[in-house]
PDB file of C-alpha atoms in Angstrom:
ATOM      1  CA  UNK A   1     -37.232  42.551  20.658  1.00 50.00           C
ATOM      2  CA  UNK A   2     -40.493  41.227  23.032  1.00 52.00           C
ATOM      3  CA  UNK A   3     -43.099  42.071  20.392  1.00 51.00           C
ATOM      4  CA  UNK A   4     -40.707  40.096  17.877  1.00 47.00           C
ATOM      5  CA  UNK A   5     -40.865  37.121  20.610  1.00 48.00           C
ATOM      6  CA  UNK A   6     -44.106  37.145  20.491  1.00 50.00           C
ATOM      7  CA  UNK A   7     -44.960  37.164  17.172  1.00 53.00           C
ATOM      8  CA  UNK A   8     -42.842  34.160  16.690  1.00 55.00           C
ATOM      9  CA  UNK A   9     -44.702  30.884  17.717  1.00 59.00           C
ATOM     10  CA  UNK A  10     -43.236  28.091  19.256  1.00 67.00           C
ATOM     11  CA  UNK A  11     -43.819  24.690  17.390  1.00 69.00           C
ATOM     12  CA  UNK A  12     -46.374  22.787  18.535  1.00 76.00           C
ATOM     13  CA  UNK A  13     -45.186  19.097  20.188  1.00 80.00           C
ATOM     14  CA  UNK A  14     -46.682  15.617  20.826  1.00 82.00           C
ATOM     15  CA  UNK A  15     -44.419  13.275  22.556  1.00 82.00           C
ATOM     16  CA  UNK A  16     -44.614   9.881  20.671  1.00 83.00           C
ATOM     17  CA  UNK A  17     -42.801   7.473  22.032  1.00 86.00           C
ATOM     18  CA  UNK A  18     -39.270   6.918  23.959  1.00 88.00           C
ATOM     19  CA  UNK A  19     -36.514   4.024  22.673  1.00 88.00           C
ATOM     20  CA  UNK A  20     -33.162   3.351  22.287  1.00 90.00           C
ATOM     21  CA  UNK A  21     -31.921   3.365  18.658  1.00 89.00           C
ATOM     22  CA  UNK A  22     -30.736   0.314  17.383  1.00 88.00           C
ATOM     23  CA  UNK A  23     -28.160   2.036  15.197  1.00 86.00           C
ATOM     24  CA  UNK A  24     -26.206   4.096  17.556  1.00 88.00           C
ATOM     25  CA  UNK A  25     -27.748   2.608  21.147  1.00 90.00           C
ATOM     26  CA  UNK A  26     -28.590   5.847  22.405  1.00 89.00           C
ATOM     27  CA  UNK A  27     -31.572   7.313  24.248  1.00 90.00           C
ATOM     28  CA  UNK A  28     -34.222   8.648  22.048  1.00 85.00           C
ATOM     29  CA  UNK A  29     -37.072  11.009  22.404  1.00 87.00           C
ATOM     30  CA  UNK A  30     -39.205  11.069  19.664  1.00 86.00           C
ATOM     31  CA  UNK A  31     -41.422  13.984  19.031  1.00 88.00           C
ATOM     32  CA  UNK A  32     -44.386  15.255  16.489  1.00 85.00           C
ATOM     33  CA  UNK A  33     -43.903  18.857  15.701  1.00 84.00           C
ATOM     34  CA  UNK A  34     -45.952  21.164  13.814  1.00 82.00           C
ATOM     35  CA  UNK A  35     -44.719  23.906  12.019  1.00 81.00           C
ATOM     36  CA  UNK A  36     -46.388  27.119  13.124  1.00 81.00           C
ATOM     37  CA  UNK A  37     -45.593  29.252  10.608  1.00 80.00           C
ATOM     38  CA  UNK A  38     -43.464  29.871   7.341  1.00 79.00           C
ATOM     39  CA  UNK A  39     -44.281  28.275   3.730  1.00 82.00           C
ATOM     40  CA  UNK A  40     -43.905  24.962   5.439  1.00 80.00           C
ATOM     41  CA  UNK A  41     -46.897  25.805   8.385  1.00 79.00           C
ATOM     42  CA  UNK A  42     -49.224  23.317   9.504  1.00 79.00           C
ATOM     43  CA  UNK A  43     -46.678  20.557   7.951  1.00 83.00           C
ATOM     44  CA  UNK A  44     -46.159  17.920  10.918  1.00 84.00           C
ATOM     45  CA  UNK A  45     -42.285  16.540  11.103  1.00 85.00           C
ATOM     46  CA  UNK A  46     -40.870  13.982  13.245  1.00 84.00           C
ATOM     47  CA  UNK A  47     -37.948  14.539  15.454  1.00 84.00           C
ATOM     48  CA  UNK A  48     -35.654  12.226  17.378  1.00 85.00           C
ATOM     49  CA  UNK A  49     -33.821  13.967  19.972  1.00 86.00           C
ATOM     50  CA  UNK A  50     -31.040  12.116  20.915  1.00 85.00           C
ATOM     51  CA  UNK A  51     -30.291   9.863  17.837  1.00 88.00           C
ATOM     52  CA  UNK A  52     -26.712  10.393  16.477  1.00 89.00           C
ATOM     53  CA  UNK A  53     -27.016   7.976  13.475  1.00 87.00           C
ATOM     54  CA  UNK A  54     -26.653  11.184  10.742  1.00 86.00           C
ATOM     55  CA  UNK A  55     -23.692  12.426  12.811  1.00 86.00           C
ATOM     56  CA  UNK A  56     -21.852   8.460  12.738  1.00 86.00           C
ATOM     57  CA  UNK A  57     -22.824   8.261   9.103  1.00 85.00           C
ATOM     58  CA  UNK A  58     -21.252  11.750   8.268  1.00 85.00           C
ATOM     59  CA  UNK A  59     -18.252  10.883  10.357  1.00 84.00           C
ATOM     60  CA  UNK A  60     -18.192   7.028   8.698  1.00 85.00           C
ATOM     61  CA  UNK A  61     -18.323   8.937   4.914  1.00 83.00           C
ATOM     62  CA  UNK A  62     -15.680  11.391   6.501  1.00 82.00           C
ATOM     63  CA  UNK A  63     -13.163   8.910   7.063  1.00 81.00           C
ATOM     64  CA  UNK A  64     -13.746   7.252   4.390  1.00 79.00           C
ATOM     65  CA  UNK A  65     -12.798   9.637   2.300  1.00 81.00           C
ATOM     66  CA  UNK A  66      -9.864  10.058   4.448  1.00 75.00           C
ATOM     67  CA  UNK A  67      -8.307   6.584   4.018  1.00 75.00           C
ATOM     68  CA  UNK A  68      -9.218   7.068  -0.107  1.00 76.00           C
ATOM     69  CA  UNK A  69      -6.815  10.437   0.091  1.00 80.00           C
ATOM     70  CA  UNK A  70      -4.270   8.350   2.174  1.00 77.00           C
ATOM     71  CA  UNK A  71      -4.106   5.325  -0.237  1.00 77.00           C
ATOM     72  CA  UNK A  72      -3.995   7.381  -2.985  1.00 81.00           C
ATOM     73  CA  UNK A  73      -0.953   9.691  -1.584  1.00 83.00           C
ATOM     74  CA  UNK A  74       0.862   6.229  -0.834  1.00 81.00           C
ATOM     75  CA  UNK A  75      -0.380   5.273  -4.280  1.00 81.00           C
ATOM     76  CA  UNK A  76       1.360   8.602  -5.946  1.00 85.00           C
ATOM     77  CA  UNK A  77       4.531   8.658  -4.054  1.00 85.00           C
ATOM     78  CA  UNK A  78       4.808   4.776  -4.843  1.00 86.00           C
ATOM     79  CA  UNK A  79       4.513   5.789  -8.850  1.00 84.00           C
ATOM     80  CA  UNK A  80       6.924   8.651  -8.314  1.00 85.00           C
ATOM     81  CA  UNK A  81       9.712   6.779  -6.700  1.00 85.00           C
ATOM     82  CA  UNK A  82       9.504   3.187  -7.948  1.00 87.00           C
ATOM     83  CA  UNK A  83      11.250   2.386 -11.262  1.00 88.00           C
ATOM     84  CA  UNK A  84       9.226  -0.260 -12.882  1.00 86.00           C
ATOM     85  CA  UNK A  85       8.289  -1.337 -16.473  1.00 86.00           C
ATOM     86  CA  UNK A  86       5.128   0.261 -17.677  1.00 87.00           C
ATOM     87  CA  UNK A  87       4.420  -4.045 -18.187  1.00 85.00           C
ATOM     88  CA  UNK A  88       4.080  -4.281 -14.384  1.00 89.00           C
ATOM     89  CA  UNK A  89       1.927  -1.007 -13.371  1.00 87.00           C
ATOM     90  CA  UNK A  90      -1.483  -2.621 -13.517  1.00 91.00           C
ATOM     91  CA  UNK A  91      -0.007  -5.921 -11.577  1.00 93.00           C
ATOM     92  CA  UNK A  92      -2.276  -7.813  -8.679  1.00 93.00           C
ATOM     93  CA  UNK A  93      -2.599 -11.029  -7.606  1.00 94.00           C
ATOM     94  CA  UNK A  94      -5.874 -11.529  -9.433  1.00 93.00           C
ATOM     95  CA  UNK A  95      -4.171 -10.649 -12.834  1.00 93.00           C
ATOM     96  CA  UNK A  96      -1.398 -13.381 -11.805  1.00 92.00           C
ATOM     97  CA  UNK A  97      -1.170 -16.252 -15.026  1.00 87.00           C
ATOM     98  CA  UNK A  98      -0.409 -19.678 -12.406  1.00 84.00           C
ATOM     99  CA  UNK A  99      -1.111 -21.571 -14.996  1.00 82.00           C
ATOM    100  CA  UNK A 100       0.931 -24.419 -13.752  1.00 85.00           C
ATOM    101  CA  UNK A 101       1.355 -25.799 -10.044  1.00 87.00           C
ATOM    102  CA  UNK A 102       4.787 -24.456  -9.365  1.00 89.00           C
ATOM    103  CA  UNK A 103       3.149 -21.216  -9.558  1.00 90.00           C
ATOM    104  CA  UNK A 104       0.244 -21.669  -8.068  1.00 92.00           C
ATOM    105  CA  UNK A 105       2.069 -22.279  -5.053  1.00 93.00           C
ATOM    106  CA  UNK A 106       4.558 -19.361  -5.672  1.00 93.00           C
ATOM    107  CA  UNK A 107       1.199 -17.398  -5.593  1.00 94.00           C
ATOM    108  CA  UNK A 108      -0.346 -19.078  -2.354  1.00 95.00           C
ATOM    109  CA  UNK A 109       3.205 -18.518  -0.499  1.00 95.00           C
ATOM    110  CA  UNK A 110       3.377 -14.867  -1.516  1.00 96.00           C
ATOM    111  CA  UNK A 111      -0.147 -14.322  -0.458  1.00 96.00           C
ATOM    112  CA  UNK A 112       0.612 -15.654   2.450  1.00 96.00           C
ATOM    113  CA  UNK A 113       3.549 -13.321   3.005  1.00 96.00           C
ATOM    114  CA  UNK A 114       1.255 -10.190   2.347  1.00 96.00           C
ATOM    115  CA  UNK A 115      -1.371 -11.397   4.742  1.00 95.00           C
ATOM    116  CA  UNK A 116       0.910 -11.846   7.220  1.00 94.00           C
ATOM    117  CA  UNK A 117       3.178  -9.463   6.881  1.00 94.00           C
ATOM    118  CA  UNK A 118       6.153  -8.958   9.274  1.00 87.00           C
ATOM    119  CA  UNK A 119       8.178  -5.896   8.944  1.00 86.00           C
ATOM    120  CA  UNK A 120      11.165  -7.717   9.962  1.00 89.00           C
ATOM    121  CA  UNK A 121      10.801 -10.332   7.237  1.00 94.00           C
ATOM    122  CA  UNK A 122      12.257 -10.608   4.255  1.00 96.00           C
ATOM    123  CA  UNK A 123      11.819 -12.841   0.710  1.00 96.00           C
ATOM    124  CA  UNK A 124      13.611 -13.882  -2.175  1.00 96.00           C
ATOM    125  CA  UNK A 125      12.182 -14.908  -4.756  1.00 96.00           C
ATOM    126  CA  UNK A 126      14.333 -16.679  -7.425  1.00 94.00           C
ATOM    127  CA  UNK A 127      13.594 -19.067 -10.861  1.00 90.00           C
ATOM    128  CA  UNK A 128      13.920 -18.822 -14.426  1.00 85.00           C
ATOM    129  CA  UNK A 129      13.148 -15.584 -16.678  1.00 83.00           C
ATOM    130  CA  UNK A 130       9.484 -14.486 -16.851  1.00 81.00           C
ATOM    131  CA  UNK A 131       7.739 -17.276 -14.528  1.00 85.00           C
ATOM    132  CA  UNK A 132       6.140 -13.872 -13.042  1.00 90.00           C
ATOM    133  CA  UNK A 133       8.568 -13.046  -9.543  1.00 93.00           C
ATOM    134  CA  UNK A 134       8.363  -9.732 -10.519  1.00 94.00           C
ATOM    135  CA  UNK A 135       4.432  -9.931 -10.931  1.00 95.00           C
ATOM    136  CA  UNK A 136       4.229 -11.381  -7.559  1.00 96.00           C
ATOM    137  CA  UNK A 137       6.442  -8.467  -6.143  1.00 96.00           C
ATOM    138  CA  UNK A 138       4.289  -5.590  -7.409  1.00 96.00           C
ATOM    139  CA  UNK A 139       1.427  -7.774  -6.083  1.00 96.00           C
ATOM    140  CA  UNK A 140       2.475  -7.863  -2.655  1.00 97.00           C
ATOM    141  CA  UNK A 141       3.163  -4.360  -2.478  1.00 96.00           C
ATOM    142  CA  UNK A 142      -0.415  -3.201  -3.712  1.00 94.00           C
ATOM    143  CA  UNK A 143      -1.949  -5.468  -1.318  1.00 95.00           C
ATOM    144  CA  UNK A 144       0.057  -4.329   1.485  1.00 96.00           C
ATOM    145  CA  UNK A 145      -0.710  -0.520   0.655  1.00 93.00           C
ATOM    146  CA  UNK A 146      -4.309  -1.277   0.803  1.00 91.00           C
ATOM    147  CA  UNK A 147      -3.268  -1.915   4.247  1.00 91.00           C
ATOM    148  CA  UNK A 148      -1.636   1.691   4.722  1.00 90.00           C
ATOM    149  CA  UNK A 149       1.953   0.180   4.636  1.00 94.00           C
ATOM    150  CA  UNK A 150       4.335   2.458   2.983  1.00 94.00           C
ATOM    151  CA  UNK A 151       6.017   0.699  -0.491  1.00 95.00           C
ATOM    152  CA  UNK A 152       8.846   1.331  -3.007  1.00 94.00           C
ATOM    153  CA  UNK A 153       9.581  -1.130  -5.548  1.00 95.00           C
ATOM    154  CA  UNK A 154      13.222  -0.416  -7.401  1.00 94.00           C
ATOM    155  CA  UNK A 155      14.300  -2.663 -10.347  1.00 93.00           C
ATOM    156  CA  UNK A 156      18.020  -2.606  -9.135  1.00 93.00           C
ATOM    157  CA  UNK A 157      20.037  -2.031 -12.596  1.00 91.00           C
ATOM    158  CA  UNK A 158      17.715   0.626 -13.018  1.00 91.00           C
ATOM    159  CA  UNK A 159      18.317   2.298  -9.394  1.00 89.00           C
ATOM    160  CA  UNK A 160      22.183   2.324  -9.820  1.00 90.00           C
ATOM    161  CA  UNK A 161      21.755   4.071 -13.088  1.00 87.00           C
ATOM    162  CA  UNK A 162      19.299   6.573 -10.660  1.00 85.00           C
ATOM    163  CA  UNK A 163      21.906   7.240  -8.567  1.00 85.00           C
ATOM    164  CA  UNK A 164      24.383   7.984 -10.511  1.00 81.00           C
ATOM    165  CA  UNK A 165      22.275  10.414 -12.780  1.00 77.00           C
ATOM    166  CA  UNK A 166      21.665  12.322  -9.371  1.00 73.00           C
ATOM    167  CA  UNK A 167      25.587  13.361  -9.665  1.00 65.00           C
ATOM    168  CA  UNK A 168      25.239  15.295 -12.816  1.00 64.00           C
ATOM    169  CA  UNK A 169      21.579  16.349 -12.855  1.00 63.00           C
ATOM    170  CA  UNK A 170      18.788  18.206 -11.296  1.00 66.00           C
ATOM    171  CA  UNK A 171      15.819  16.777  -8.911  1.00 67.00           C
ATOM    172  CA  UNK A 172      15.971  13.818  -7.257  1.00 72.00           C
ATOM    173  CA  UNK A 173      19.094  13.490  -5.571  1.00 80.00           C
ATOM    174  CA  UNK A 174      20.663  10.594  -4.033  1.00 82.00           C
ATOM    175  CA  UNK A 175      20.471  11.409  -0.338  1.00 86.00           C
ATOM    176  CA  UNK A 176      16.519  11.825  -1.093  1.00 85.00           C
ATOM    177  CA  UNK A 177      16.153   8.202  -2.738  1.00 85.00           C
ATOM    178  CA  UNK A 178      18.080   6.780  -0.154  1.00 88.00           C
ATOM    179  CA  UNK A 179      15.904   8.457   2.399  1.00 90.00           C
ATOM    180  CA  UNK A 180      13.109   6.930   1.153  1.00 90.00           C
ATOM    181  CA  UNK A 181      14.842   3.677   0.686  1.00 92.00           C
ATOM    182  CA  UNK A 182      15.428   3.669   4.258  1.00 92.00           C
ATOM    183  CA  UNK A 183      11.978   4.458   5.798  1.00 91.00           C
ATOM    184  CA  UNK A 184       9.305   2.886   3.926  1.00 94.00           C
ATOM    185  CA  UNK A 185       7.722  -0.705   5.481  1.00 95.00           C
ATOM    186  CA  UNK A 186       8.559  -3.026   2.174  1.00 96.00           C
ATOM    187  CA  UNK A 187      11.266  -2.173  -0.556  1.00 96.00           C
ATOM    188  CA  UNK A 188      11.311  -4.929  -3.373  1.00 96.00           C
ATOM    189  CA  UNK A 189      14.830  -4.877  -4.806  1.00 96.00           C
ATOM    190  CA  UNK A 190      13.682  -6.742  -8.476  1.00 95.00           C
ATOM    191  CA  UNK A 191      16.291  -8.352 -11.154  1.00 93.00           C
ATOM    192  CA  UNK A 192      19.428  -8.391  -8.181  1.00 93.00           C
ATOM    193  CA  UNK A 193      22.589  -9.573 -10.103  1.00 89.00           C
ATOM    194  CA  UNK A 194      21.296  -8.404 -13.874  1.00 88.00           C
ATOM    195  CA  UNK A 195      23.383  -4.992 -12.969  1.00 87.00           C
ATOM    196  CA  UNK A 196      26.800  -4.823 -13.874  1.00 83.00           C
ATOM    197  CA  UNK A 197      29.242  -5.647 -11.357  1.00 86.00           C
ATOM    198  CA  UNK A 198      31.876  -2.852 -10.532  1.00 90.00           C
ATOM    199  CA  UNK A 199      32.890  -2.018  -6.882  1.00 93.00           C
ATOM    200  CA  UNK A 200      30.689   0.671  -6.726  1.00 92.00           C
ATOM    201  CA  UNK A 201      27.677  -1.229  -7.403  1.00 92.00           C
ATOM    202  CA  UNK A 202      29.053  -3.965  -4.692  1.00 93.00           C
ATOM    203  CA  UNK A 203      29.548  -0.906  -2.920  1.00 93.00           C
ATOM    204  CA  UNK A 204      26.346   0.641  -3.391  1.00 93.00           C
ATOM    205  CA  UNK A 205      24.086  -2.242  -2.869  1.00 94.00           C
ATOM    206  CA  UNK A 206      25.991  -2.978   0.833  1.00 94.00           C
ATOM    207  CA  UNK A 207      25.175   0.358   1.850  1.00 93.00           C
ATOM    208  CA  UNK A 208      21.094  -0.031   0.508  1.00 93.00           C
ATOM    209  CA  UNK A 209      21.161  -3.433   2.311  1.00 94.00           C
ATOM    210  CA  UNK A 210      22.542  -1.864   5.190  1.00 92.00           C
ATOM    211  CA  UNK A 211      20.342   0.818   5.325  1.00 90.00           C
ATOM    212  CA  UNK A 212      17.328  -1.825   5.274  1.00 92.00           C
ATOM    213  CA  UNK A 213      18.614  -3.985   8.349  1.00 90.00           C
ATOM    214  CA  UNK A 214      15.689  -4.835  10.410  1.00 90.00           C
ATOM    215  CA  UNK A 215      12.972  -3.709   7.885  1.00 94.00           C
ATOM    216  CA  UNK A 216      11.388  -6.219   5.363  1.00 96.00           C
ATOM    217  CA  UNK A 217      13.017  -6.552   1.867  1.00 96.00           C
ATOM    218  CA  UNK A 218      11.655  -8.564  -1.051  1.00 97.00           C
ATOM    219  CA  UNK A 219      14.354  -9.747  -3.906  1.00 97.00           C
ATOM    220  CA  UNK A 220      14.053 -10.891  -7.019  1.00 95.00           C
ATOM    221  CA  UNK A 221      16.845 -13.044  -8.961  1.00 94.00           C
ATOM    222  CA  UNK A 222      16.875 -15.084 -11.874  1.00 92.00           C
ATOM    223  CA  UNK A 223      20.507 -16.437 -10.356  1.00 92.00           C
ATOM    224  CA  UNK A 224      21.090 -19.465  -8.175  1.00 90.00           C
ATOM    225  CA  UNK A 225      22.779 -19.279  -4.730  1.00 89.00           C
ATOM    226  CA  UNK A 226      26.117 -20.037  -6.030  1.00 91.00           C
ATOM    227  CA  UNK A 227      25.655 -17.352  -8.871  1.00 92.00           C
ATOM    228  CA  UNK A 228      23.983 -14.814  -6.907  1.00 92.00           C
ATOM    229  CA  UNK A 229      27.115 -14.663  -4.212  1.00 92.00           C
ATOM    230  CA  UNK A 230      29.444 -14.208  -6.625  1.00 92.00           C
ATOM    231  CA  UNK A 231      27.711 -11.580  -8.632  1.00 92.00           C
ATOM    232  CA  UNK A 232      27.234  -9.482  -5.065  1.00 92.00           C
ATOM    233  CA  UNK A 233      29.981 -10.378  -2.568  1.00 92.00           C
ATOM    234  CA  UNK A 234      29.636 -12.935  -0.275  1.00 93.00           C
ATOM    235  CA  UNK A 235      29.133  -9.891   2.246  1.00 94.00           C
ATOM    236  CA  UNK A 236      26.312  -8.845   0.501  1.00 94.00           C
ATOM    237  CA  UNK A 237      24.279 -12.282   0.329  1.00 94.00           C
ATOM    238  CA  UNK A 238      24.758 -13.010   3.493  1.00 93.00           C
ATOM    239  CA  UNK A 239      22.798  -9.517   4.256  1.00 92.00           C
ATOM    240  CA  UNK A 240      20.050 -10.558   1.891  1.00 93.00           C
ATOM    241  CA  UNK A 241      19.895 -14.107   2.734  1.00 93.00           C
ATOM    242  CA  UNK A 242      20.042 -12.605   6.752  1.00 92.00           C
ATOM    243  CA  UNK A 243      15.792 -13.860   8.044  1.00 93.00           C
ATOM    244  CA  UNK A 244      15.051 -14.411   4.412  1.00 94.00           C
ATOM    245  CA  UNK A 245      12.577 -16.858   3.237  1.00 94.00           C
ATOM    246  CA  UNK A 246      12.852 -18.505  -0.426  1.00 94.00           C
ATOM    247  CA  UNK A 247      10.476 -19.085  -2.783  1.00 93.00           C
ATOM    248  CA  UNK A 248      11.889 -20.969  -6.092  1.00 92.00           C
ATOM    249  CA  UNK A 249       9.524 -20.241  -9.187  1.00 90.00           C
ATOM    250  CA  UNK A 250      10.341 -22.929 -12.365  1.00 78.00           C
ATOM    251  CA  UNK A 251       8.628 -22.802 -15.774  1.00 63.00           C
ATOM    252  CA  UNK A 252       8.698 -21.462 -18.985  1.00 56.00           C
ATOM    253  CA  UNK A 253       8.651 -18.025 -19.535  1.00 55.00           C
ATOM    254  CA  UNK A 254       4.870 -17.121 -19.726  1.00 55.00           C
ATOM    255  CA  UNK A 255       5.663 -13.990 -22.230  1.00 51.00           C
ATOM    256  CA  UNK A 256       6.620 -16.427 -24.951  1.00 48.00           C
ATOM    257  CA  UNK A 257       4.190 -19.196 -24.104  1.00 48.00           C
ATOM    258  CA  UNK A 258       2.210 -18.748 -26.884  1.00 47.00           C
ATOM    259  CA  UNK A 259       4.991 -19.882 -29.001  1.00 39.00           C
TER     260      UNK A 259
END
């Protein structure tokens, strides 16, 4: 084990100058070595003891990649729970049509909502058939998941029909939708009062609204006030109306525009 010591030389060193890096403030030491031996001998390399800049950029690219799998895991269980029209998937504020100044300002107030957002504040958004509130919905909930909020967004005739195909069926079942109803940051509740009105769905919706006391809620309705209380029980508005701010969308329905 000596004689294979020996034989094996030691670089030779030139010290070359002492700084602290401007990338990751630490003391450096930077040295000239020449490679004794090998197919790379007599090749002269420059070493800087001390500098951690590779091991911030490795950790930098490592949690980047991190957040990517995170969003993307929000993104898939968001797809996997959320009934929504195939017509609203690709959604975002920049693809938002305010072609008018009504929505314009629909747009500026629900941006306004995302950047701010308040998990104890809730929105309602209510106007005439396609003016875009449903747009605006999906909008707020992919901006907020770039944020690493947790979203579900449930078109409400079409979650009542959910739950009660969990009776008779396999995989989801109720208790796991409701679960989820319960614990993510923002649930958007879209097209409230377009379900048909039976106790159980009175029922039903008192016992989601319940279950989202305290945690932010976004509705959509193409009802007024007066409408939108009868269709739910007056119990029922006054939960969704509970630290709810309003914003009223008027136009004409931007899917038949062009006629």
């Amino acid at each position: 084990m000596e004689s294979i010591k020996q034989r094996i030389k030691s670089p030779e060193q030139k010290l070359l100058q002492m700084f602290v890096c401007d990338g990751c403030n630490q003391h450096v030491t930077q040295t000239e070595l020449i490679i004794p031996s090998g197919p790379r001998e007599g090749e002269r390399v420059i070493a800087n003891y001390g500098c951690r800049c590779e091991d911030i950029k490795l950790a930098k690219a490592a949690k980047q990649k991190y957040n990517q799998l995170k969003h993307r895991n929000r993104m898939d269980r968001f797809n996997y729970y959320s009934l929504i029209n195939d017509s609203l998937k690709e959604a975002t504020f920049d693809n938002f049509d305010a072609y008018d100044s009504n929505l314009k300002r629909a747009k500026e107030k629900a941006l306004a909502y995302s950047h701010s957002f308040d998990r104890k504040q809730n929105l309602l958004l209510t106007g005439d058939y396609g003016t875009g509130k449903s747009h605006l919905s999906v909008s707020i909930t992919k901006a907020l998941m770039t944020r690493e909020y947790e979203c579900l967004f449930l078109s409400l005739p079409k979650l009542l029909t959910k739950v009660k195909g969990t009776y008779n069926t396999k995989g989801v079942t109720e208790e796991e939708l409701l679960n989820v109803i319960q614990r993510v940051d923002l649930l958007v509740l879209d097209d409230i009062g377009a379900e048909q009105k039976t106790e159980w769905s009175t029922s039903k919706l008192f016992e989601i609204l319940d279950d989202r006391s305290g945690k932010a809620t976004v509705y959509t309705t193409n009802l007024s006030s007066d409408e939108l209380k009868e269709r739910v029980s007056e119990r029922n508005f006054s939960r969704m109306m509970d630290n709810t701010n309003v914003i009223v969308i008027n136009g004409s329905d931007y899917r038949r525009r062009a006629f």
